[in-house]
Structure formats: structure tokens, C-alpha cells
PDB file of C-alpha atoms in Angstrom:
ATOM      1  CA  MET A 848     262.251  12.633  41.527  1.00 56.00           C
ATOM      2  CA  VAL A 849     259.876  12.000  44.168  1.00 66.00           C
ATOM      3  CA  PRO A 850     257.364   9.110  44.710  1.00 76.00           C
ATOM      4  CA  ALA A 851     254.065   9.243  42.750  1.00 84.00           C
ATOM      5  CA  ARG A 852     252.799   6.062  44.088  1.00 90.00           C
ATOM      6  CA  ARG A 853     250.658   7.667  47.168  1.00 93.00           C
ATOM      7  CA  TRP A 854     248.503   9.608  44.144  1.00 96.00           C
ATOM      8  CA  LEU A 855     247.683   6.847  42.355  1.00 96.00           C
ATOM      9  CA  VAL A 856     246.826   4.719  46.074  1.00 97.00           C
ATOM     10  CA  VAL A 857     244.184   7.734  46.337  1.00 97.00           C
ATOM     11  CA  ALA A 858     242.644   7.645  43.451  1.00 98.00           C
ATOM     12  CA  ALA A 859     242.147   4.060  43.323  1.00 98.00           C
ATOM     13  CA  VAL A 860     240.876   4.625  47.267  1.00 98.00           C
ATOM     14  CA  SER A 861     238.765   7.792  45.312  1.00 98.00           C
ATOM     15  CA  ALA A 862     237.239   4.741  42.688  1.00 98.00           C
ATOM     16  CA  VAL A 863     236.051   2.602  45.026  1.00 98.00           C
ATOM     17  CA  VAL A 864     233.851   5.016  47.065  1.00 98.00           C
ATOM     18  CA  LEU A 865     232.400   6.676  44.176  1.00 98.00           C
ATOM     19  CA  VAL A 866     231.504   2.541  43.222  1.00 98.00           C
ATOM     20  CA  ALA A 867     230.320   2.282  46.900  1.00 98.00           C
ATOM     21  CA  VAL A 868     228.138   5.490  47.219  1.00 98.00           C
ATOM     22  CA  TYR A 869     226.451   4.275  44.118  1.00 97.00           C
ATOM     23  CA  LEU A 870     225.422   1.032  45.173  1.00 97.00           C
ATOM     24  CA  LEU A 871     224.725   1.379  48.961  1.00 97.00           C
ATOM     25  CA  ALA A 872     222.447   4.502  48.035  1.00 96.00           C
ATOM     26  CA  VAL A 873     220.992   4.247  44.541  1.00 95.00           C
ATOM     27  CA  TRP A 874     220.961   0.053  44.298  1.00 96.00           C
ATOM     28  CA  THR A 875     219.653  -0.396  48.008  1.00 96.00           C
ATOM     29  CA  VAL A 876     215.881   0.480  48.944  1.00 95.00           C
ATOM     30  CA  PRO A 877     217.082   2.360  52.573  1.00 94.00           C
ATOM     31  CA  GLY A 878     219.694   4.004  50.243  1.00 95.00           C
ATOM     32  CA  GLN A 879     217.460   5.658  48.181  1.00 94.00           C
ATOM     33  CA  ALA A 880     213.980   5.983  50.950  1.00 94.00           C
ATOM     34  CA  LEU A 881     216.583   7.957  53.060  1.00 94.00           C
ATOM     35  CA  GLU A 882     217.754  10.356  49.830  1.00 94.00           C
ATOM     36  CA  ASN A 883     214.303  10.470  49.318  1.00 92.00           C
ATOM     37  CA  ALA A 884     213.595  11.164  52.400  1.00 93.00           C
ATOM     38  CA  ALA A 885     215.945  14.047  52.619  1.00 93.00           C
ATOM     39  CA  LEU A 886     214.747  15.783  49.547  1.00 90.00           C
ATOM     40  CA  ARG A 887     211.247  16.695  51.199  1.00 90.00           C
ATOM     41  CA  GLY A 888     213.012  17.289  54.223  1.00 93.00           C
ATOM     42  CA  ALA A 889     214.011  20.028  51.804  1.00 91.00           C
ATOM     43  CA  ASP A 890     210.791  21.393  51.334  1.00 88.00           C
ATOM     44  CA  GLU A 891     210.459  22.424  55.431  1.00 88.00           C
ATOM     45  CA  ALA A 892     214.067  24.963  55.208  1.00 87.00           C
ATOM     46  CA  ALA A 893     213.323  28.894  55.288  1.00 84.00           C
ATOM     47  CA  ALA A 894     212.911  29.931  52.208  1.00 86.00           C
ATOM     48  CA  ARG A 895     215.713  32.593  52.810  1.00 89.00           C
ATOM     49  CA  ASP A 896     217.922  29.173  52.592  1.00 91.00           C
ATOM     50  CA  GLN A 897     216.457  27.590  49.814  1.00 91.00           C
ATOM     51  CA  ALA A 898     216.381  30.821  48.079  1.00 93.00           C
ATOM     52  CA  VAL A 899     220.131  31.575  49.082  1.00 94.00           C
ATOM     53  CA  ALA A 900     220.588  27.797  47.772  1.00 94.00           C
ATOM     54  CA  ASP A 901     219.407  28.661  44.484  1.00 93.00           C
ATOM     55  CA  ASP A 902     220.821  31.696  43.958  1.00 94.00           C
ATOM     56  CA  ASN A 903     224.493  30.638  44.099  1.00 94.00           C
ATOM     57  CA  LEU A 904     224.002  27.428  42.341  1.00 95.00           C
ATOM     58  CA  GLY A 905     222.515  29.604  39.377  1.00 94.00           C
ATOM     59  CA  ARG A 906     225.910  31.382  39.451  1.00 94.00           C
ATOM     60  CA  ILE A 907     227.463  28.753  38.073  1.00 94.00           C
ATOM     61  CA  THR A 908     227.462  28.739  34.788  1.00 92.00           C
ATOM     62  CA  VAL A 909     228.916  27.771  31.395  1.00 91.00           C
ATOM     63  CA  TYR A 910     230.543  31.369  31.253  1.00 94.00           C
ATOM     64  CA  SER A 911     231.745  31.381  34.745  1.00 94.00           C
ATOM     65  CA  LEU A 912     233.055  27.600  34.181  1.00 94.00           C
ATOM     66  CA  ALA A 913     235.228  29.048  31.311  1.00 96.00           C
ATOM     67  CA  VAL A 914     236.145  32.277  33.415  1.00 96.00           C
ATOM     68  CA  ALA A 915     237.380  29.433  36.288  1.00 96.00           C
ATOM     69  CA  VAL A 916     239.623  27.313  33.344  1.00 96.00           C
ATOM     70  CA  VAL A 917     240.704  30.551  31.589  1.00 97.00           C
ATOM     71  CA  LEU A 918     242.239  31.662  35.024  1.00 96.00           C
ATOM     72  CA  VAL A 919     243.771  28.153  36.104  1.00 97.00           C
ATOM     73  CA  GLY A 920     245.351  28.058  33.373  1.00 96.00           C
ATOM     74  CA  LEU A 921     246.645  31.377  32.846  1.00 97.00           C
ATOM     75  CA  VAL A 922     248.124  31.136  36.490  1.00 96.00           C
ATOM     76  CA  GLY A 923     250.379  28.034  35.486  1.00 95.00           C
ATOM     77  CA  LEU A 924     251.250  30.034  31.972  1.00 96.00           C
ATOM     78  CA  LEU A 925     252.361  32.915  34.458  1.00 95.00           C
ATOM     79  CA  ARG A 926     254.818  30.453  36.430  1.00 94.00           C
ATOM     80  CA  ARG A 927     256.000  29.232  33.022  1.00 92.00           C
ATOM     81  CA  ARG A 928     254.237  25.489  33.247  1.00 93.00           C
ATOM     82  CA  ALA A 929     252.802  24.930  30.699  1.00 95.00           C
ATOM     83  CA  ASP A 930     252.287  21.293  31.259  1.00 95.00           C
ATOM     84  CA  LEU A 931     250.972  22.552  35.034  1.00 96.00           C
ATOM     85  CA  ALA A 932     248.959  24.711  33.153  1.00 96.00           C
ATOM     86  CA  PHE A 933     247.066  21.889  31.629  1.00 97.00           C
ATOM     87  CA  ALA A 934     246.995  19.111  34.401  1.00 97.00           C
ATOM     88  CA  ALA A 935     245.189  21.729  36.077  1.00 97.00           C
ATOM     89  CA  VAL A 936     243.027  22.585  33.478  1.00 97.00           C
ATOM     90  CA  GLY A 937     242.317  18.947  32.382  1.00 97.00           C
ATOM     91  CA  VAL A 938     241.485  18.426  36.004  1.00 98.00           C
ATOM     92  CA  ILE A 939     238.066  20.610  35.511  1.00 98.00           C
ATOM     93  CA  VAL A 940     237.141  19.697  31.837  1.00 97.00           C
ATOM     94  CA  ALA A 941     237.769  16.189  32.325  1.00 98.00           C
ATOM     95  CA  GLY A 942     235.935  15.934  35.725  1.00 97.00           C
ATOM     96  CA  GLN A 943     232.451  17.510  33.753  1.00 96.00           C
ATOM     97  CA  LEU A 944     233.331  14.431  30.338  1.00 97.00           C
ATOM     98  CA  VAL A 945     233.330  11.828  33.693  1.00 98.00           C
ATOM     99  CA  THR A 946     230.313  13.679  35.418  1.00 97.00           C
ATOM    100  CA  GLN A 947     227.733  14.223  31.944  1.00 95.00           C
ATOM    101  CA  VAL A 948     229.110  10.270  31.339  1.00 96.00           C
ATOM    102  CA  LEU A 949     228.843   8.320  34.193  1.00 96.00           C
ATOM    103  CA  LYS A 950     224.734  10.005  34.682  1.00 93.00           C
ATOM    104  CA  ARG A 951     223.617  10.392  31.353  1.00 91.00           C
ATOM    105  CA  PHE A 952     224.616   6.913  30.133  1.00 93.00           C
ATOM    106  CA  VAL A 953     226.270   4.968  32.271  1.00 94.00           C
ATOM    107  CA  LEU A 954     225.157   4.844  36.039  1.00 92.00           C
ATOM    108  CA  PRO A 955     220.700   4.050  35.750  1.00 90.00           C
ATOM    109  CA  ARG A 956     219.306   4.459  38.804  1.00 90.00           C
ATOM    110  CA  PRO A 957     216.035   1.633  39.420  1.00 91.00           C
ATOM    111  CA  ALA A 958     213.152   1.875  40.792  1.00 88.00           C
ATOM    112  CA  LEU A 959     213.634   0.263  44.162  1.00 91.00           C
ATOM    113  CA  VAL A 960     210.707   2.968  46.442  1.00 89.00           C
ATOM    114  CA  PRO A 961     207.881   4.400  44.690  1.00 83.00           C
ATOM    115  CA  LEU A 962     208.762   7.739  43.396  1.00 72.00           C
ATOM    116  CA  THR A 963     207.372   9.502  40.634  1.00 59.00           C
ATOM    117  CA  GLY A 964     208.285  13.729  38.386  1.00 58.00           C
ATOM    118  CA  HIS A 965     211.495  14.811  38.386  1.00 64.00           C
ATOM    119  CA  TYR A 966     213.922  12.722  41.383  1.00 66.00           C
ATOM    120  CA  ALA A 967     213.256   9.933  39.557  1.00 64.00           C
ATOM    121  CA  GLY A 968     215.753  10.287  36.951  1.00 69.00           C
ATOM    122  CA  ASN A 969     218.980   9.744  38.092  1.00 72.00           C
ATOM    123  CA  SER A 970     221.154  12.423  39.301  1.00 84.00           C
ATOM    124  CA  LEU A 971     224.376  10.739  40.547  1.00 92.00           C
ATOM    125  CA  PRO A 972     226.358  12.224  40.238  1.00 95.00           C
ATOM    126  CA  SER A 973     225.914  16.208  40.962  1.00 95.00           C
ATOM    127  CA  GLY A 974     227.846  17.874  38.113  1.00 95.00           C
ATOM    128  CA  HIS A 975     227.650  21.472  39.942  1.00 96.00           C
ATOM    129  CA  THR A 976     229.594  19.973  43.212  1.00 97.00           C
ATOM    130  CA  THR A 977     232.210  18.643  40.739  1.00 97.00           C
ATOM    131  CA  ILE A 978     232.222  22.311  39.164  1.00 97.00           C
ATOM    132  CA  ALA A 979     233.349  23.362  42.679  1.00 97.00           C
ATOM    133  CA  MET A 980     235.546  20.586  43.382  1.00 98.00           C
ATOM    134  CA  THR A 981     236.983  20.555  40.655  1.00 98.00           C
ATOM    135  CA  VAL A 982     238.145  24.091  40.227  1.00 98.00           C
ATOM    136  CA  LEU A 983     239.276  24.197  44.235  1.00 97.00           C
ATOM    137  CA  PHE A 984     241.624  21.252  43.563  1.00 98.00           C
ATOM    138  CA  ALA A 985     243.032  22.926  39.750  1.00 98.00           C
ATOM    139  CA  ALA A 986     243.505  26.253  42.105  1.00 97.00           C
ATOM    140  CA  LEU A 987     245.195  24.148  44.492  1.00 96.00           C
ATOM    141  CA  LEU A 988     247.722  21.794  42.375  1.00 96.00           C
ATOM    142  CA  VAL A 989     248.780  25.592  39.658  1.00 96.00           C
ATOM    143  CA  VAL A 990     249.211  27.804  42.524  1.00 95.00           C
ATOM    144  CA  PRO A 991     253.161  28.386  44.366  1.00 93.00           C
ATOM    145  CA  TYR A 992     253.285  26.599  47.582  1.00 91.00           C
ATOM    146  CA  ARG A 993     253.184  29.942  49.899  1.00 88.00           C
ATOM    147  CA  TRP A 994     249.865  31.032  48.446  1.00 91.00           C
ATOM    148  CA  ARG A 995     247.959  27.134  49.312  1.00 91.00           C
ATOM    149  CA  GLY A 996     246.807  28.230  52.545  1.00 89.00           C
ATOM    150  CA  VAL A 997     245.181  31.632  51.558  1.00 90.00           C
ATOM    151  CA  THR A 998     243.652  29.587  48.197  1.00 94.00           C
ATOM    152  CA  LEU A 999     242.486  27.049  50.702  1.00 93.00           C
ATOM    153  CA  PHE A1000     240.922  30.082  52.413  1.00 91.00           C
ATOM    154  CA  PHE A1001     238.352  31.826  49.751  1.00 93.00           C
ATOM    155  CA  LEU A1002     238.029  28.408  47.575  1.00 96.00           C
ATOM    156  CA  LEU A1003     236.657  25.719  50.358  1.00 96.00           C
ATOM    157  CA  SER A1004     234.110  26.947  51.936  1.00 94.00           C
ATOM    158  CA  TRP A1005     232.895  27.898  48.648  1.00 96.00           C
ATOM    159  CA  ALA A1006     233.065  24.796  47.317  1.00 97.00           C
ATOM    160  CA  VAL A1007     231.927  22.986  50.511  1.00 97.00           C
ATOM    161  CA  GLY A1008     229.106  24.854  50.359  1.00 96.00           C
ATOM    162  CA  ILE A1009     228.434  24.534  46.686  1.00 97.00           C
ATOM    163  CA  GLY A1010     227.817  20.867  47.582  1.00 95.00           C
ATOM    164  CA  ALA A1011     225.081  21.293  50.282  1.00 96.00           C
ATOM    165  CA  TYR A1012     222.740  23.707  48.467  1.00 96.00           C
ATOM    166  CA  THR A1013     222.313  20.791  46.217  1.00 95.00           C
ATOM    167  CA  VAL A1014     221.118  19.033  48.689  1.00 94.00           C
ATOM    168  CA  THR A1015     218.792  22.336  49.905  1.00 95.00           C
ATOM    169  CA  ALA A1016     217.973  23.138  46.616  1.00 93.00           C
ATOM    170  CA  LYS A1017     216.859  19.438  46.187  1.00 91.00           C
ATOM    171  CA  TRP A1018     219.477  19.445  42.816  1.00 92.00           C
ATOM    172  CA  HIS A1019     221.140  17.003  44.159  1.00 93.00           C
ATOM    173  CA  ARG A1020     220.806  13.981  46.365  1.00 95.00           C
ATOM    174  CA  LEU A1021     223.876  13.117  49.129  1.00 96.00           C
ATOM    175  CA  SER A1022     224.979  10.779  47.469  1.00 97.00           C
ATOM    176  CA  ASP A1023     224.893  12.711  44.211  1.00 97.00           C
ATOM    177  CA  THR A1024     227.767  14.721  45.836  1.00 97.00           C
ATOM    178  CA  LEU A1025     230.060  12.666  47.250  1.00 98.00           C
ATOM    179  CA  ALA A1026     230.133  10.388  44.297  1.00 98.00           C
ATOM    180  CA  ALA A1027     231.303  13.691  42.570  1.00 98.00           C
ATOM    181  CA  ASP A1028     233.772  14.619  45.776  1.00 98.00           C
ATOM    182  CA  ALA A1029     235.260  10.864  44.627  1.00 98.00           C
ATOM    183  CA  ILE A1030     235.348  12.270  41.292  1.00 98.00           C
ATOM    184  CA  ALA A1031     237.006  15.410  41.839  1.00 98.00           C
ATOM    185  CA  LEU A1032     239.728  14.031  44.076  1.00 98.00           C
ATOM    186  CA  GLY A1033     240.529  11.137  42.214  1.00 98.00           C
ATOM    187  CA  LEU A1034     240.660  13.261  38.726  1.00 98.00           C
ATOM    188  CA  ALA A1035     243.491  15.585  40.785  1.00 98.00           C
ATOM    189  CA  CYS A1036     245.282  12.583  41.712  1.00 98.00           C
ATOM    190  CA  LEU A1037     245.815  11.832  38.350  1.00 98.00           C
ATOM    191  CA  ALA A1038     246.502  15.209  37.684  1.00 97.00           C
ATOM    192  CA  SER A1039     249.379  14.859  40.448  1.00 97.00           C
ATOM    193  CA  TRP A1040     250.187  11.909  39.775  1.00 97.00           C
ATOM    194  CA  TRP A1041     250.958  12.829  36.134  1.00 96.00           C
ATOM    195  CA  LEU A1042     252.878  16.429  36.929  1.00 96.00           C
ATOM    196  CA  ALA A1043     255.034  13.697  39.190  1.00 95.00           C
ATOM    197  CA  ARG A1044     255.891  11.289  36.528  1.00 93.00           C
ATOM    198  CA  ARG A1045     257.503  14.238  34.333  1.00 91.00           C
ATOM    199  CA  GLY A1046     259.974  14.998  37.247  1.00 90.00           C
ATOM    200  CA  ILE A1047     258.582  18.305  38.194  1.00 91.00           C
ATOM    201  CA  VAL A1048     257.460  17.981  42.031  1.00 92.00           C
ATOM    202  CA  ARG A1049     259.627  18.716  44.846  1.00 91.00           C
ATOM    203  CA  ARG A1050     260.022  18.172  48.097  1.00 90.00           C
ATOM    204  CA  HIS A1051     259.944  21.469  49.803  1.00 82.00           C
ATOM    205  CA  ASP A1052     262.355  21.820  52.601  1.00 82.00           C
ATOM    206  CA  GLY A1053     261.128  25.098  53.993  1.00 74.00           C
ATOM    207  CA  PRO A1054     259.373  25.848  57.164  1.00 72.00           C
ATOM    208  CA  ARG A1055     256.225  25.959  57.956  1.00 71.00           C
ATOM    209  CA  ARG A1056     253.986  28.170  57.337  1.00 70.00           C
ATOM    210  CA  VAL A1057     251.830  28.954  60.267  1.00 68.00           C
ATOM    211  CA  PRO A1058     248.491  30.711  58.902  1.00 78.00           C
ATOM    212  CA  ARG A1059     248.169  27.467  56.294  1.00 81.00           C
ATOM    213  CA  VAL A1060     248.208  24.998  59.204  1.00 86.00           C
ATOM    214  CA  LEU A1061     245.729  27.257  61.420  1.00 90.00           C
ATOM    215  CA  VAL A1062     243.362  26.679  58.108  1.00 91.00           C
ATOM    216  CA  VAL A1063     243.794  23.155  57.593  1.00 93.00           C
ATOM    217  CA  THR A1064     243.042  22.622  61.958  1.00 94.00           C
ATOM    218  CA  ILE A1065     240.229  24.950  61.088  1.00 95.00           C
ATOM    219  CA  ALA A1066     239.063  23.091  58.080  1.00 96.00           C
ATOM    220  CA  ALA A1067     239.788  19.709  60.068  1.00 97.00           C
ATOM    221  CA  ILE A1068     237.991  20.569  63.199  1.00 97.00           C
ATOM    222  CA  GLY A1069     234.795  21.826  60.712  1.00 97.00           C
ATOM    223  CA  GLY A1070     234.533  18.479  58.957  1.00 97.00           C
ATOM    224  CA  LEU A1071     234.648  16.559  62.095  1.00 98.00           C
ATOM    225  CA  VAL A1072     231.363  17.996  63.772  1.00 98.00           C
ATOM    226  CA  PHE A1073     229.750  18.156  60.588  1.00 98.00           C
ATOM    227  CA  PHE A1074     230.098  14.144  60.208  1.00 98.00           C
ATOM    228  CA  ALA A1075     229.325  14.017  64.408  1.00 98.00           C
ATOM    229  CA  LEU A1076     226.302  15.584  63.796  1.00 97.00           C
ATOM    230  CA  GLY A1077     225.215  14.363  60.532  1.00 97.00           C
ATOM    231  CA  SER A1078     226.304  11.145  63.003  1.00 97.00           C
ATOM    232  CA  PHE A1079     224.282  12.162  65.576  1.00 97.00           C
ATOM    233  CA  LEU A1080     220.623  13.000  63.870  1.00 96.00           C
ATOM    234  CA  ILE A1081     220.852  10.303  61.783  1.00 96.00           C
ATOM    235  CA  GLY A1082     221.680   7.804  64.288  1.00 96.00           C
ATOM    236  CA  ALA A1083     219.517   9.704  67.212  1.00 95.00           C
ATOM    237  CA  ALA A1084     216.470   9.268  64.668  1.00 94.00           C
ATOM    238  CA  LEU A1085     217.057   5.507  63.539  1.00 93.00           C
ATOM    239  CA  ALA A1086     217.637   4.354  67.477  1.00 94.00           C
ATOM    240  CA  GLY A1087     214.690   6.579  68.713  1.00 90.00           C
ATOM    241  CA  GLU A1088     211.899   6.093  65.731  1.00 90.00           C
ATOM    242  CA  GLY A1089     213.328   3.472  64.082  1.00 91.00           C
ATOM    243  CA  TYR A1090     214.269   2.703  59.983  1.00 91.00           C
ATOM    244  CA  ALA A1091     210.022   2.970  58.544  1.00 91.00           C
ATOM    245  CA  GLU A1092     208.927   6.105  60.698  1.00 91.00           C
ATOM    246  CA  THR A1093     212.257   8.266  60.097  1.00 92.00           C
ATOM    247  CA  VAL A1094     211.930   7.434  56.912  1.00 91.00           C
ATOM    248  CA  ARG A1095     208.205   8.390  56.363  1.00 90.00           C
ATOM    249  CA  GLY A1096     207.386  11.160  59.479  1.00 89.00           C
ATOM    250  CA  ASN A1097     211.091  12.656  60.280  1.00 92.00           C
ATOM    251  CA  ALA A1098     212.428  13.910  56.324  1.00 93.00           C
ATOM    252  CA  TRP A1099     213.378  17.214  58.394  1.00 94.00           C
ATOM    253  CA  VAL A1100     216.547  15.717  61.117  1.00 96.00           C
ATOM    254  CA  VAL A1101     217.415  12.942  56.941  1.00 96.00           C
ATOM    255  CA  TYR A1102     217.358  16.896  55.631  1.00 96.00           C
ATOM    256  CA  LEU A1103     219.743  18.144  58.216  1.00 96.00           C
ATOM    257  CA  ALA A1104     221.751  14.887  58.466  1.00 97.00           C
ATOM    258  CA  ALA A1105     222.317  14.992  54.676  1.00 97.00           C
ATOM    259  CA  THR A1106     223.600  18.718  54.509  1.00 97.00           C
ATOM    260  CA  SER A1107     226.021  17.972  56.873  1.00 97.00           C
ATOM    261  CA  PHE A1108     227.640  14.565  55.429  1.00 98.00           C
ATOM    262  CA  ALA A1109     227.890  16.841  52.581  1.00 97.00           C
ATOM    263  CA  SER A1110     229.999  19.605  53.683  1.00 98.00           C
ATOM    264  CA  ALA A1111     231.735  16.378  55.787  1.00 98.00           C
ATOM    265  CA  GLY A1112     232.451  14.134  52.672  1.00 98.00           C
ATOM    266  CA  SER A1113     233.714  17.934  50.705  1.00 98.00           C
ATOM    267  CA  ILE A1114     236.404  19.263  53.435  1.00 98.00           C
ATOM    268  CA  ALA A1115     237.791  15.634  53.678  1.00 98.00           C
ATOM    269  CA  ALA A1116     237.683  15.352  49.799  1.00 98.00           C
ATOM    270  CA  ALA A1117     239.911  18.223  49.705  1.00 97.00           C
ATOM    271  CA  LEU A1118     242.495  17.512  52.915  1.00 97.00           C
ATOM    272  CA  VAL A1119     242.994  14.213  51.853  1.00 97.00           C
ATOM    273  CA  PHE A1120     244.024  16.383  47.766  1.00 97.00           C
ATOM    274  CA  LEU A1121     245.935  18.586  50.049  1.00 95.00           C
ATOM    275  CA  ALA A1122     247.211  15.434  52.299  1.00 94.00           C
ATOM    276  CA  THR A1123     249.050  14.347  49.484  1.00 96.00           C
ATOM    277  CA  TRP A1124     250.800  17.415  48.575  1.00 95.00           C
ATOM    278  CA  ARG A1125     252.052  17.560  52.016  1.00 90.00           C
ATOM    279  CA  ARG A1126     255.612  19.284  51.104  1.00 88.00           C
ATOM    280  CA  ARG A1127     255.657  19.611  47.837  1.00 91.00           C
ATOM    281  CA  GLU A1128     255.584  21.647  44.971  1.00 90.00           C
ATOM    282  CA  ILE A1129     256.686  22.065  41.986  1.00 90.00           C
ATOM    283  CA  ALA A1130     259.375  22.810  40.750  1.00 82.00           C
TER     284      ALA A1130
END
């Protein structure tokens, strides 16, 4: 049996990230003001971009989620591992339970800045981002070791795109996406810990697979580019115009930075989870 503590550590860090994102973005005036500016900036996005975002988000329904759950569970059962199927399906289902409970009953959004209408209510965490990321993590859990790279290749861009689309469509704020990433990562790590404690996780001693290394490398570079772009955009705006003017008159730049950070956060969560399973497979 391989050591399982790594997954508990990452799950604990994910919980800390969730709390930090919530406190900084929701319980501070600058946090709320910047995120509201990003929503205003999304109004300046091209109509085609908004249509694409709405279309992709609209495809995530109860029915499509049910199909994903069935497919993930089926792969686990085909591998003759009912416990693996249970863990993978549990990540997706628990993701929605945790997200909806936190959003509706646990995490309030105080009125720190003037705001009316739909956006005045709490929207943290993002249910759509949680679905996308938990489906990705569940798929990475349930597929055989040799198929992880292929799974990452096909699902990562979709999951990352959903997080960014929620900001473009003004369905969610940046913090909602980052919080959802943290929830999905934490739950996936708890499921991995449970599988390891059952003694079905073993070390993989086979050769490295070049396609997977390439996919991970490209994803890591993409994440760094998104983070650097977001940092440059918001940093240049704040340094050149100051906080007040950036919030008031440079909403487009704040929006671009927010979507960049949303993409970087989703990529980081995916790569961290994949790293916890480095050279590990289901027996």
C-alpha cells in the first residue's frame, strides 16, 4: 500500500484556499469592487464571445451531468472495481452537494459596495465550474494509467473553458471559479485518500509515456502564461491608474485579468491533482 498522506495534505490546502478566496474576494471592499468591475467589463466582450460562453454553459444540464456520472461509474465497473466507481461518482455528486450547500446556506455575501439586481446575491462557489472540474478529476481517477494523458488532453481544455466562460457570460465572478476549483480538488483528493487506504493504489514502475509528458508540459506552460497575463494586466492598470480609477473606468482590463486568472486556477488545480497521482495507479 502506498502512503496516502499526500492526498490529505492537498485536501487540507484546498480548504485553506477556499476560505482565503472567500474572505479576500467577498469580505473586503477591494475584492468585491474588482470583481464587480470584471462583470461590467464582460459587457464589452464581443457578442460572439458571450454567445459561445452561454452556449457552452447551457450544455451543462442535469441530463448531461447524469450521463457523465453513468459513464464514469461504468468505466469503474468495467475495470471490475466497484469501489473505484463509487469513489469517482462520489466526487461528482459530492461536488454538487457541497457547492450548493455552501452557496445557498453557508457563505453569505455582505453588501460592502453599492450593487443591485441579480449580482447582489451570493454566487460562490460556481456550480458549473465544480461540475467541469469534478468530471475531469473523476475521469482521471477511473481511467487506467495509460489513458490519463489522453483523458487530460480531451477534458482539460473543456473544464478550463467552462471556468472562464462563467465570467464572460456574467454567470459568476472569478472567486466563484477559484472556490469551485478548490472544492473539486479537495474532494478528488479525499476520494484518492480513501482508495489508497483501501490498499488498491500501487506504484507504477513502467516507462514514462511521452504524449502524457507533452500534454502536462503544454498545460503547465499555458497556466503560467494565463497567470502572467492576468498579473500584468491588473498590475499595469493598478500601477498606472490606481485602484479607484481601475475599478471605475478600466473594467475591460479587469475582466480580461479575471478570465486569465480563472483559466490559470483551473489548470493549476488539474495539474496538482495529476501530480498527486504521479507514478501511482489502481491495482
